[in-house]
Short mmCIF file of C-alpha atoms in Angstrom, two decimals:
data_model
loop_
_atom_site.label_atom_id
_atom_site.label_comp_id
_atom_site.label_asym_id
_atom_site.label_seq_id
_atom_site.Cartn_x
_atom_site.Cartn_y
_atom_site.Cartn_z
CA UNK A 1 0.00 -0.05 0.07
CA UNK A 2 2.83 2.46 0.98
CA UNK A 3 4.62 1.42 -2.14
CA UNK A 4 1.66 2.52 -4.61
CA UNK A 5 1.08 5.60 -2.82
CA UNK A 6 4.64 6.76 -2.46
CA UNK A 7 7.23 4.89 -4.74
CA UNK A 8 5.38 4.93 -8.24
CA UNK A 9 4.10 8.67 -7.64
CA UNK A 10 7.56 9.67 -6.74
CA UNK A 11 9.05 7.87 -10.12
CA UNK A 12 6.29 9.52 -12.00
CA UNK A 13 6.96 12.98 -10.65
CA UNK A 14 10.76 12.50 -10.98
CA UNK A 15 10.54 11.28 -14.73
CA UNK A 16 7.93 14.06 -15.66
CA UNK A 17 10.26 16.70 -14.22
CA UNK A 18 13.09 15.38 -16.20
CA UNK A 19 10.91 15.60 -19.29
CA UNK A 20 9.87 19.26 -18.63
CA UNK A 21 13.55 20.30 -17.91
CA UNK A 22 14.60 19.14 -21.39
CA UNK A 23 11.87 21.14 -23.05
CA UNK A 24 10.49 24.79 -23.00
CA UNK A 25 7.72 24.83 -20.45
CA UNK A 26 6.01 27.86 -21.39
CA UNK A 27 5.76 26.63 -25.01
CA UNK A 28 4.30 23.38 -23.69
CA UNK A 29 1.77 25.44 -22.06
CA UNK A 30 1.06 27.44 -24.99
CA UNK A 31 0.54 24.43 -27.00
CA UNK A 32 -2.33 23.25 -24.85
CA UNK A 33 -4.23 26.65 -25.96
CA UNK A 34 -3.89 25.21 -29.46
CA UNK A 35 -5.73 21.99 -28.75
CA UNK A 36 -9.27 22.68 -30.08
CA UNK A 37 -12.15 21.45 -28.06
CA UNK A 38 -13.34 18.61 -30.54
CA UNK A 39 -9.78 16.92 -30.14
CA UNK A 40 -10.07 16.75 -26.27
CA UNK A 41 -13.56 15.16 -26.59
CA UNK A 42 -12.38 12.91 -29.38
CA UNK A 43 -9.53 11.82 -27.28
CA UNK A 44 -11.70 11.14 -24.48
CA UNK A 45 -14.27 9.21 -26.64
CA UNK A 46 -11.45 6.93 -28.09
CA UNK A 47 -10.18 6.14 -24.49
CA UNK A 48 -13.72 5.54 -23.47
CA UNK A 49 -14.07 3.07 -26.29
CA UNK A 50 -10.77 1.57 -25.27
CA UNK A 51 -12.22 1.10 -21.74
CA UNK A 52 -15.09 -0.86 -23.44
CA UNK A 53 -12.62 -3.00 -25.46
CA UNK A 54 -10.67 -4.09 -22.64
CA UNK A 55 -13.60 -4.85 -20.67
CA UNK A 56 -14.82 -7.14 -23.41
CA UNK A 57 -11.42 -8.51 -23.40
CA UNK A 58 -11.74 -9.38 -19.66
CA UNK A 59 -15.25 -10.74 -20.40
CA UNK A 60 -13.98 -13.27 -22.98
CA UNK A 61 -11.11 -14.14 -20.87
CA UNK A 62 -13.28 -15.31 -18.33
CA UNK A 63 -15.34 -17.09 -20.70
CA UNK A 64 -12.27 -19.14 -21.86
CA UNK A 65 -11.61 -19.98 -18.15
CA UNK A 66 -15.41 -21.29 -17.72
CA UNK A 67 -16.80 -18.31 -16.03
CA UNK A 68 -19.73 -16.52 -17.63
CA UNK A 69 -20.50 -13.07 -16.00
CA UNK A 70 -22.98 -10.59 -17.20
CA UNK A 71 -21.46 -7.49 -19.15
CA UNK A 72 -22.48 -5.16 -16.34
CA UNK A 73 -20.61 -7.16 -13.83
CA UNK A 74 -17.40 -7.26 -15.85
CA UNK A 75 -17.57 -3.64 -16.56
CA UNK A 76 -17.95 -2.88 -12.83
CA UNK A 77 -15.05 -5.14 -12.03
CA UNK A 78 -12.73 -3.80 -14.84
CA UNK A 79 -13.29 -0.36 -13.86
CA UNK A 80 -12.78 -1.07 -9.97
CA UNK A 81 -9.55 -2.48 -10.97
CA UNK A 82 -8.38 0.43 -12.74
CA UNK A 83 -9.52 2.82 -10.08
CA UNK A 84 -7.67 0.58 -7.24
CA UNK A 85 -4.67 0.61 -9.32
CA UNK A 86 -4.22 4.45 -8.76
CA UNK A 87 -3.70 3.80 -5.14
CA UNK A 88 -1.79 0.29 -4.76
CA UNK A 89 0.86 -1.59 -6.61
CA UNK A 90 -0.64 -1.76 -10.17
CA UNK A 91 -0.85 -5.61 -10.41
CA UNK A 92 -1.93 -6.05 -6.86
CA UNK A 93 -4.44 -2.82 -7.21
CA UNK A 94 -6.03 -4.50 -10.37
CA UNK A 95 -6.49 -7.70 -8.83
CA UNK A 96 -7.80 -6.35 -5.58
CA UNK A 97 -10.29 -4.14 -7.38
CA UNK A 98 -11.70 -6.75 -9.44
CA UNK A 99 -11.77 -9.00 -6.51
CA UNK A 100 -14.10 -6.40 -4.71
CA UNK A 101 -16.80 -7.17 -7.38
CA UNK A 102 -16.02 -10.68 -8.81
CA UNK A 103 -15.64 -12.10 -5.24
CA UNK A 104 -19.38 -11.77 -4.63
CA UNK A 105 -20.12 -13.78 -7.52
CA UNK A 106 -17.92 -16.84 -6.61
CA UNK A 107 -14.80 -16.17 -8.47
CA UNK A 108 -11.69 -16.93 -6.42
CA UNK A 109 -8.69 -14.44 -6.23
CA UNK A 110 -6.28 -17.03 -7.52
CA UNK A 111 -7.97 -17.07 -11.08
CA UNK A 112 -8.34 -13.12 -11.06
CA UNK A 113 -4.69 -12.91 -10.46
CA UNK A 114 -3.79 -15.34 -13.29
CA UNK A 115 -6.23 -13.62 -15.69
CA UNK A 116 -4.54 -10.34 -15.01
CA UNK A 117 -1.18 -11.75 -15.35
CA UNK A 118 -2.34 -13.37 -18.69
CA UNK A 119 -3.78 -9.93 -20.10
CA UNK A 120 -0.53 -8.29 -19.26
CA UNK A 121 1.76 -10.82 -20.96
CA UNK A 122 -0.40 -10.43 -24.07
CA UNK A 123 -0.45 -6.71 -23.90
CA UNK A 124 3.62 -6.86 -23.20
CA UNK A 125 3.99 -9.21 -26.21
CA UNK A 126 1.82 -7.16 -28.63
CA UNK A 127 3.09 -3.70 -27.44
CA UNK A 128 6.56 -4.91 -27.56
CA UNK A 129 6.56 -6.38 -30.95
CA UNK A 130 5.20 -2.98 -32.15
CA UNK A 131 7.62 -1.09 -30.33
CA UNK A 132 10.39 -3.23 -32.09
CA UNK A 133 8.88 -2.76 -35.44
CA UNK A 134 8.67 1.04 -34.82
CA UNK A 135 12.34 1.12 -33.64
CA UNK A 136 13.30 -0.82 -36.92
CA UNK A 137 11.59 1.78 -38.97
CA UNK A 138 13.06 5.09 -37.43
CA UNK A 139 16.08 4.14 -35.22
CA UNK A 140 19.45 2.99 -36.71
CA UNK A 141 20.18 -0.68 -36.46
CA UNK A 142 23.32 -0.23 -34.05
CA UNK A 143 20.94 1.26 -31.17
CA UNK A 144 18.47 -1.55 -31.89
CA UNK A 145 21.32 -4.23 -31.76
CA UNK A 146 22.87 -2.77 -28.69
CA UNK A 147 19.68 -2.41 -26.82
CA UNK A 148 18.53 -6.02 -27.63
CA UNK A 149 22.09 -7.30 -26.65
CA UNK A 150 22.10 -5.60 -23.43
CA UNK A 151 18.75 -7.21 -22.22
CA UNK A 152 19.62 -10.46 -23.75
CA UNK A 153 15.97 -11.07 -24.71
CA UNK A 154 16.73 -13.96 -27.18
CA UNK A 155 18.66 -15.86 -24.70
CA UNK A 156 16.33 -15.36 -21.88
CA UNK A 157 13.56 -16.91 -23.86
CA UNK A 158 15.56 -19.73 -25.22
CA UNK A 159 16.86 -20.41 -21.75
CA UNK A 160 13.51 -20.11 -19.72
CA UNK A 161 11.68 -22.31 -22.43
CA UNK A 162 14.57 -24.97 -22.05
CA UNK A 163 14.20 -25.11 -18.23
CA UNK A 164 10.58 -25.54 -18.37
CA UNK A 165 10.60 -28.18 -21.17
CA UNK A 166 13.24 -29.80 -18.98
CA UNK A 167 11.27 -29.91 -15.75
CA UNK A 168 8.34 -31.19 -17.61
CA UNK A 169 10.27 -33.94 -19.37
CA UNK A 170 12.02 -35.05 -16.17
CA UNK A 171 8.96 -35.60 -13.83
CA UNK A 172 5.66 -33.84 -14.88
CA UNK A 173 2.52 -34.89 -12.96
CA UNK A 174 -0.90 -36.11 -14.46
CA UNK A 175 -2.17 -32.72 -13.73
CA UNK A 176 0.62 -30.76 -15.59
CA UNK A 177 0.18 -33.38 -18.69
CA UNK A 178 -3.53 -32.41 -18.61
CA UNK A 179 -2.63 -28.69 -18.69
CA UNK A 180 -0.11 -29.21 -21.67
CA UNK A 181 -2.66 -30.98 -23.49
CA UNK A 182 -5.32 -28.44 -23.16
CA UNK A 183 -2.71 -25.58 -23.93
CA UNK A 184 -2.24 -27.40 -27.38
CA UNK A 185 -5.51 -27.88 -28.17
CA UNK A 186 -7.26 -26.01 -31.20
CA UNK A 187 -9.93 -24.29 -28.93
CA UNK A 188 -7.03 -22.94 -26.69
CA UNK A 189 -5.30 -21.68 -29.66
CA UNK A 190 -8.34 -19.75 -31.03
CA UNK A 191 -8.97 -18.32 -27.60
CA UNK A 192 -5.32 -16.91 -27.49
CA UNK A 193 -6.05 -15.53 -30.96
CA UNK A 194 -9.20 -13.77 -29.87
CA UNK A 195 -7.37 -12.19 -26.91
CA UNK A 196 -4.53 -11.07 -29.12
CA UNK A 197 -6.99 -9.54 -31.64
CA UNK A 198 -8.58 -7.45 -29.10
CA UNK A 199 -5.39 -6.17 -27.55
CA UNK A 200 -4.10 -5.14 -30.71
CA UNK A 201 -7.55 -3.29 -31.38
CA UNK A 202 -7.09 -1.59 -27.96
CA UNK A 203 -3.46 -0.62 -28.84
CA UNK A 204 -4.49 0.82 -32.10
CA UNK A 205 -7.14 2.93 -29.96
CA UNK A 206 -4.26 4.25 -28.17
CA UNK A 207 -1.94 5.13 -31.10
CA UNK A 208 -4.75 7.12 -32.54
CA UNK A 209 -5.14 9.54 -29.54
CA UNK A 210 -1.25 10.36 -30.00
CA UNK A 211 -1.55 10.41 -33.83
CA UNK A 212 -4.27 13.10 -33.84
CA UNK A 213 -2.87 15.07 -31.32
CA UNK A 214 0.49 15.42 -32.66
CA UNK A 215 -0.92 16.18 -36.39
CA UNK A 216 -3.04 19.01 -35.02
CA UNK A 217 0.13 20.50 -33.84
CA UNK A 218 2.34 19.47 -36.63
CA UNK A 219 0.29 18.35 -39.83
CA UNK A 220 3.28 17.87 -41.99
CA UNK A 221 4.93 14.77 -39.99
CA UNK A 222 5.17 11.72 -42.12
CA UNK A 223 2.46 9.54 -41.07
CA UNK A 224 4.32 6.09 -40.95
CA UNK A 225 7.17 7.59 -39.09
CA UNK A 226 4.58 9.06 -36.67
CA UNK A 227 2.90 5.55 -36.31
CA UNK A 228 6.51 3.95 -35.39
CA UNK A 229 7.23 6.69 -32.86
CA UNK A 230 4.00 6.25 -31.36
CA UNK A 231 4.47 2.38 -30.97
CA UNK A 232 7.55 3.11 -28.90
CA UNK A 233 5.72 5.88 -26.53
CA UNK A 234 2.79 3.36 -26.16
CA UNK A 235 4.87 0.48 -25.02
CA UNK A 236 6.99 2.63 -22.67
CA UNK A 237 3.71 3.90 -21.10
CA UNK A 238 2.53 0.45 -20.88
CA UNK A 239 5.36 -0.51 -18.48
CA UNK A 240 4.36 -0.77 -14.72
CA UNK A 241 7.13 1.75 -13.69
CA UNK A 242 4.89 4.62 -12.65
CA UNK A 243 1.28 5.81 -11.90
CA UNK A 244 -0.85 5.24 -15.12
CA UNK A 245 2.25 5.83 -17.25
CA UNK A 246 2.95 9.18 -16.20
CA UNK A 247 6.70 10.23 -16.55
CA UNK A 248 7.67 7.32 -18.47
CA UNK A 249 5.25 8.14 -21.26
CA UNK A 250 6.34 11.76 -21.55
CA UNK A 251 10.15 10.76 -21.60
CA UNK A 252 9.48 8.13 -24.40
CA UNK A 253 7.34 10.71 -26.35
CA UNK A 254 9.95 13.40 -26.06
CA UNK A 255 12.63 10.97 -27.20
CA UNK A 256 10.62 8.76 -29.91
CA UNK A 257 8.77 11.83 -31.55
CA UNK A 258 11.86 13.70 -31.61
CA UNK A 259 13.48 11.07 -33.86
CA UNK A 260 10.89 11.91 -36.51
CA UNK A 261 11.18 15.90 -36.12
CA UNK A 262 8.51 16.57 -33.66
CA UNK A 263 9.66 19.32 -31.19
CA UNK A 264 9.95 18.48 -27.48
CA UNK A 265 7.32 20.77 -26.40
CA UNK A 266 4.87 19.41 -29.02
CA UNK A 267 5.74 15.87 -28.04
CA UNK A 268 5.27 16.64 -24.32
CA UNK A 269 2.07 18.51 -24.91
CA UNK A 270 0.41 15.57 -26.49
CA UNK A 271 1.77 13.26 -24.04
CA UNK A 272 0.36 15.16 -21.31
CA UNK A 273 -3.08 15.60 -23.01
CA UNK A 274 -3.15 11.79 -23.56
CA UNK A 275 -2.35 11.23 -19.91
CA UNK A 276 -4.86 13.72 -18.41
CA UNK A 277 -7.67 12.19 -20.62
CA UNK A 278 -6.65 8.65 -19.65
CA UNK A 279 -6.96 9.57 -16.01
CA UNK A 280 -10.01 11.60 -16.57
CA UNK A 281 -11.75 8.31 -17.98
CA UNK A 282 -10.79 6.29 -15.01
CA UNK A 283 -12.31 9.04 -12.62
CA UNK A 284 -15.60 9.61 -14.91
CA UNK A 285 -16.07 5.80 -14.67
CA UNK A 286 -15.56 5.46 -11.06
CA UNK A 287 -19.20 6.09 -9.79
CA UNK A 288 -19.97 2.86 -11.83
CA UNK A 289 -17.45 0.85 -9.97
CA UNK A 290 -18.74 2.47 -6.54
CA UNK A 291 -22.27 1.97 -7.41
CA UNK A 292 -24.28 -0.69 -5.27
CA UNK A 293 -25.42 -3.97 -6.85
CA UNK A 294 -29.21 -4.03 -7.43
CA UNK A 295 -30.56 -6.78 -5.63
CA UNK A 296 -32.54 -8.34 -8.29
CA UNK A 297 -29.55 -8.25 -10.56
CA UNK A 298 -27.03 -10.13 -8.19
CA UNK A 299 -26.32 -13.53 -9.85
CA UNK A 300 -23.37 -15.84 -9.38
CA UNK A 301 -21.78 -16.35 -12.81
CA UNK A 302 -21.90 -19.88 -14.13
CA UNK A 303 -18.61 -21.83 -13.92
CA UNK A 304 -18.82 -24.26 -16.71
CA UNK A 305 -18.21 -27.81 -15.65
CA UNK A 306 -17.48 -30.52 -18.20
CA UNK A 307 -15.99 -33.83 -18.04
CA UNK A 308 -12.50 -32.40 -18.38
CA UNK A 309 -12.31 -29.72 -15.86
CA UNK A 310 -14.21 -28.26 -13.12
CA UNK A 311 -14.10 -25.02 -10.94
CA UNK A 312 -11.43 -26.60 -8.49
CA UNK A 313 -9.16 -27.53 -11.35
CA UNK A 314 -9.53 -23.98 -12.96
CA UNK A 315 -8.33 -22.43 -9.51
CA UNK A 316 -5.67 -25.23 -9.20
CA UNK A 317 -4.34 -24.36 -12.69
CA UNK A 318 -4.28 -20.80 -12.16
CA UNK A 319 -2.12 -21.26 -9.13
CA UNK A 320 0.03 -23.52 -10.92
CA UNK A 321 0.91 -21.24 -13.70
CA UNK A 322 1.62 -18.40 -11.37
CA UNK A 323 4.03 -20.75 -9.43
CA UNK A 324 5.76 -22.29 -12.34
CA UNK A 325 6.36 -18.90 -14.14
CA UNK A 326 7.95 -17.58 -10.88
CA UNK A 327 10.08 -20.61 -10.54
CA UNK A 328 11.25 -20.43 -14.45
CA UNK A 329 11.69 -16.61 -14.46
CA UNK A 330 13.48 -16.40 -11.00
CA UNK A 331 16.99 -16.57 -12.70
CA UNK A 332 16.59 -13.76 -15.25
CA UNK A 333 17.10 -9.86 -14.47
CA UNK A 334 17.06 -6.94 -16.78
CA UNK A 335 19.02 -3.91 -16.16
CA UNK A 336 17.33 -0.73 -17.71
CA UNK A 337 19.00 2.66 -17.81
CA UNK A 338 16.30 5.19 -16.92
CA UNK A 339 16.65 8.86 -16.10
CA UNK A 340 20.20 8.74 -15.14
CA UNK A 341 20.03 5.49 -12.93
CA UNK A 342 19.97 1.76 -13.63
CA UNK A 343 16.70 -0.22 -12.65
CA UNK A 344 17.27 -3.88 -11.80
CA UNK A 345 14.22 -5.75 -12.84
CA UNK A 346 13.60 -9.45 -11.81
CA UNK A 347 11.20 -11.04 -14.28
CA UNK A 348 9.68 -13.19 -11.54
CA UNK A 349 8.86 -10.23 -9.41
CA UNK A 350 5.57 -9.37 -11.07
CA UNK A 351 4.21 -12.86 -10.46
CA UNK A 352 5.56 -12.73 -6.71
CA UNK A 353 3.35 -9.74 -6.26
CA UNK A 354 0.46 -11.57 -7.95
CA UNK A 355 1.13 -14.27 -5.46
CA UNK A 356 0.89 -11.90 -2.55
CA UNK A 357 -2.28 -10.36 -3.98
CA UNK A 358 -3.65 -13.91 -3.88
CA UNK A 359 -2.42 -14.66 -0.28
CA UNK A 360 -3.71 -11.39 0.98
CA UNK A 361 -7.21 -11.58 -0.63
CA UNK A 362 -7.44 -15.16 0.74
CA UNK A 363 -6.63 -14.02 4.20
CA UNK A 364 -9.48 -11.36 3.84
CA UNK A 365 -12.03 -13.32 2.60
CA UNK A 366 -11.63 -16.34 4.89
CA UNK A 367 -10.51 -14.19 7.90
CA UNK A 368 -7.68 -16.76 8.48
CA UNK A 369 -3.90 -16.28 8.39
CA UNK A 370 -1.77 -19.00 6.67
CA UNK A 371 -0.80 -22.06 8.79
CA UNK A 372 3.15 -22.39 9.03
CA UNK A 373 5.31 -25.14 10.10
CA UNK A 374 7.25 -22.26 12.00
CA UNK A 375 5.75 -21.52 15.45
CA UNK A 376 3.99 -18.08 15.60
CA UNK A 377 5.38 -17.17 12.02
CA UNK A 378 2.57 -15.07 11.06
CA UNK A 379 3.35 -12.77 14.14
CA UNK A 380 6.98 -12.77 12.92
CA UNK A 381 6.14 -11.48 9.76
CA UNK A 382 3.71 -8.78 11.19
CA UNK A 383 6.44 -7.72 13.50
CA UNK A 384 9.31 -7.43 10.78
CA UNK A 385 6.84 -5.43 8.45
CA UNK A 386 6.21 -3.17 11.48
CA UNK A 387 9.84 -2.66 11.82
CA UNK A 388 10.33 -1.86 8.20
CA UNK A 389 7.64 0.79 7.92
CA UNK A 390 8.76 2.32 11.36
CA UNK A 391 12.27 2.49 10.32
CA UNK A 392 11.37 3.87 6.88
CA UNK A 393 9.31 6.80 8.59
CA UNK A 394 11.95 7.48 11.12
CA UNK A 395 14.49 7.89 8.31
CA UNK A 396 12.06 10.21 6.52
CA UNK A 397 11.92 12.43 9.54
CA UNK A 398 15.88 12.11 10.03
CA UNK A 399 17.22 12.51 6.53
CA UNK A 400 14.24 12.43 4.09
CA UNK A 401 13.03 9.98 1.42
CA UNK A 402 15.99 7.88 -0.11
CA UNK A 403 15.89 5.40 -3.11
CA UNK A 404 17.63 3.12 -0.81
CA UNK A 405 15.23 2.96 1.76
CA UNK A 406 11.91 3.39 -0.20
CA UNK A 407 12.76 0.92 -3.21
CA UNK A 408 15.39 -1.06 -2.14
CA UNK A 409 14.09 -1.98 1.64
CA UNK A 410 10.50 -1.19 1.92
CA UNK A 411 9.47 -2.34 -1.48
CA UNK A 412 11.83 -4.91 -1.52
CA UNK A 413 10.29 -6.36 1.59
CA UNK A 414 6.80 -6.53 -0.17
CA UNK A 415 8.38 -8.48 -2.92
CA UNK A 416 9.86 -10.78 -0.52
CA UNK A 417 6.49 -11.46 1.01
CA UNK A 418 5.29 -12.03 -2.66
CA UNK A 419 7.95 -15.06 -3.05
CA UNK A 420 6.85 -16.16 0.55
CA UNK A 421 3.47 -16.34 -0.80
CA UNK A 422 4.44 -18.50 -3.81
CA UNK A 423 5.56 -21.19 -1.52
CA UNK A 424 2.28 -20.76 0.66
CA UNK A 425 0.22 -21.10 -2.46
CA UNK A 426 2.16 -24.00 -3.73
CA UNK A 427 1.57 -26.10 -0.69
CA UNK A 428 -2.17 -24.85 0.03
CA UNK A 429 -3.33 -25.44 -3.60
CA UNK A 430 -1.00 -28.17 -4.94
CA UNK A 431 0.34 -29.88 -1.83
CA UNK A 432 3.51 -31.65 -0.92
CA UNK A 433 4.00 -32.80 -4.72
CA UNK A 434 3.44 -29.23 -5.84
CA UNK A 435 6.28 -28.24 -3.62
CA UNK A 436 8.53 -30.94 -5.10
CA UNK A 437 7.56 -29.95 -8.63
CA UNK A 438 8.53 -26.22 -7.72
CA UNK A 439 11.88 -27.22 -6.59
CA UNK A 440 12.34 -29.34 -9.63
CA UNK A 441 11.47 -26.51 -11.91
CA UNK A 442 13.75 -24.18 -9.99
CA UNK A 443 16.64 -26.56 -10.30
CA UNK A 444 15.85 -27.53 -14.15
CA UNK A 445 16.18 -23.91 -14.85
CA UNK A 446 19.22 -23.36 -13.36
CA UNK A 447 20.69 -26.11 -15.25
CA UNK A 448 19.52 -24.59 -18.38
CA UNK A 449 21.11 -21.27 -17.55
CA UNK A 450 24.33 -22.90 -16.92
CA UNK A 451 24.14 -25.15 -20.01
CA UNK A 452 23.32 -21.94 -22.25
CA UNK A 453 26.08 -19.88 -20.67
CA UNK A 454 28.64 -22.34 -21.26
CA UNK A 455 27.28 -23.12 -24.56
CA UNK A 456 27.57 -19.35 -25.48
CA UNK A 457 31.08 -19.01 -24.37
CA UNK A 458 32.04 -22.02 -26.31
CA UNK A 459 30.60 -20.56 -29.45
CA UNK A 460 32.21 -17.51 -28.89
CA UNK A 461 35.72 -19.08 -28.41
CA UNK A 462 35.16 -20.92 -31.54
CA UNK A 463 34.33 -17.68 -33.43
CA UNK A 464 30.79 -18.94 -34.49
CA UNK A 465 29.23 -15.84 -32.68
CA UNK A 466 29.55 -12.20 -33.38
CA UNK A 467 27.94 -8.94 -31.82
CA UNK A 468 27.11 -10.96 -28.58
CA UNK A 469 28.16 -9.49 -25.26
CA UNK A 470 29.80 -12.19 -23.21
CA UNK A 471 30.23 -11.16 -19.64
CA UNK A 472 34.08 -12.26 -18.21
CA UNK A 473 32.37 -13.33 -15.07
CA UNK A 474 30.09 -16.34 -15.10
CA UNK A 475 26.94 -14.61 -13.87
CA UNK A 476 24.14 -16.36 -15.50
CA UNK A 477 21.26 -13.71 -16.56
CA UNK A 478 21.62 -11.91 -12.95
CA UNK A 479 24.13 -9.13 -14.05
CA UNK A 480 26.13 -10.08 -11.18
CA UNK A 481 28.16 -13.05 -10.30
CA UNK A 482 27.43 -12.90 -6.52
CA UNK A 483 23.89 -12.59 -7.23
CA UNK A 484 23.95 -15.74 -9.64
CA UNK A 485 25.90 -17.70 -7.02
CA UNK A 486 23.11 -16.91 -4.50
CA UNK A 487 20.69 -17.95 -7.02
#
């Protein structure tokens, strides 16, 4: 809670200030007077349609998992998720907000957490692919290859896939075999394709808001170059690094649009306009989420039960996917340079936060704390959390807010609680065998990392690889040999 109220707003403000310092603030403000009223209403309308599209996507995703809910319930849940994400950690807030509505209709938090992750992954893939195409169109090949080399995206995909395949090949359970079979089914492929298509439509609506805003201020910009720059900007805004994209979106807009000749004040003005309208749509729709249920309309959505799957299996599958994703991605960290500093992003962190959200919501709904083998462990966790909070505020009083204390310690403790929640969910939903499979997946991924790293060094020494950066230290994908040794 403290993280979302303090950390991400601070990041947004810092990045927004950086964007303002590299532009003419007076000219940015002047550009707002150049925006006609019809443009503001058009942007609001497009973003409103986008809200409807992503709500329809949630409705279809629920149906794919055997949950048929009325359209007004899905709309209410989706809006509730966006409102809550303004005040909490983005992923946690979206799951919690949706849970406030859908829990009254019998949908468990574990399924909501997985569905949220599913939507985010599809969005990341679609938005990232469009961003890469845009970068190829307007940026030089050296810049693109350097970026891809630094984040090692190809090696990460190969290694993570290899670790998962090795784990399933060595010792997969009947339940995992069942899930793999369903994943490869034609029906599932069609369902995923539908979600991809809906996500693409939503992205194009966002693109349109930027495009018409830029063309109003600079109508002579090449359309295809503008589309490419907007793809880069939209991808940056979708990353969970700030509140509703603020700060990141503005910096990306100044950089990407500047590459095609759009002045910094114009790029910043359009970006702020889109950001304001996006926040306004959430606030305008908020009364829908807060509106009380009509007694006559309160019905539990049907959970479709077939011969192959039932409600318990759906929930178990959602937990298994979250746990397995955490185990596989634990070894991979990406280092991004942003606003003069380096951000270390562990790819498993978002899934750990999802696990924490499921655990917290499970505690709230059942009014029972988890049972641990360690005596009084819940009280120990509460005491440590209270100590972190007290220490943080003591530091604020003594020396002010520091990144080390806020992000490295306070937020880091929440992430650690998330990883602890992964273990709890594994045992609670999957039992002792699930804990064994979690351990086997971690070991299998570690083996895959070591094999790939050795192979890359062998190929590099043989002269078969060119352009790839091979670190002198054997550090896996952790970016630090000590961190990899700890892993």
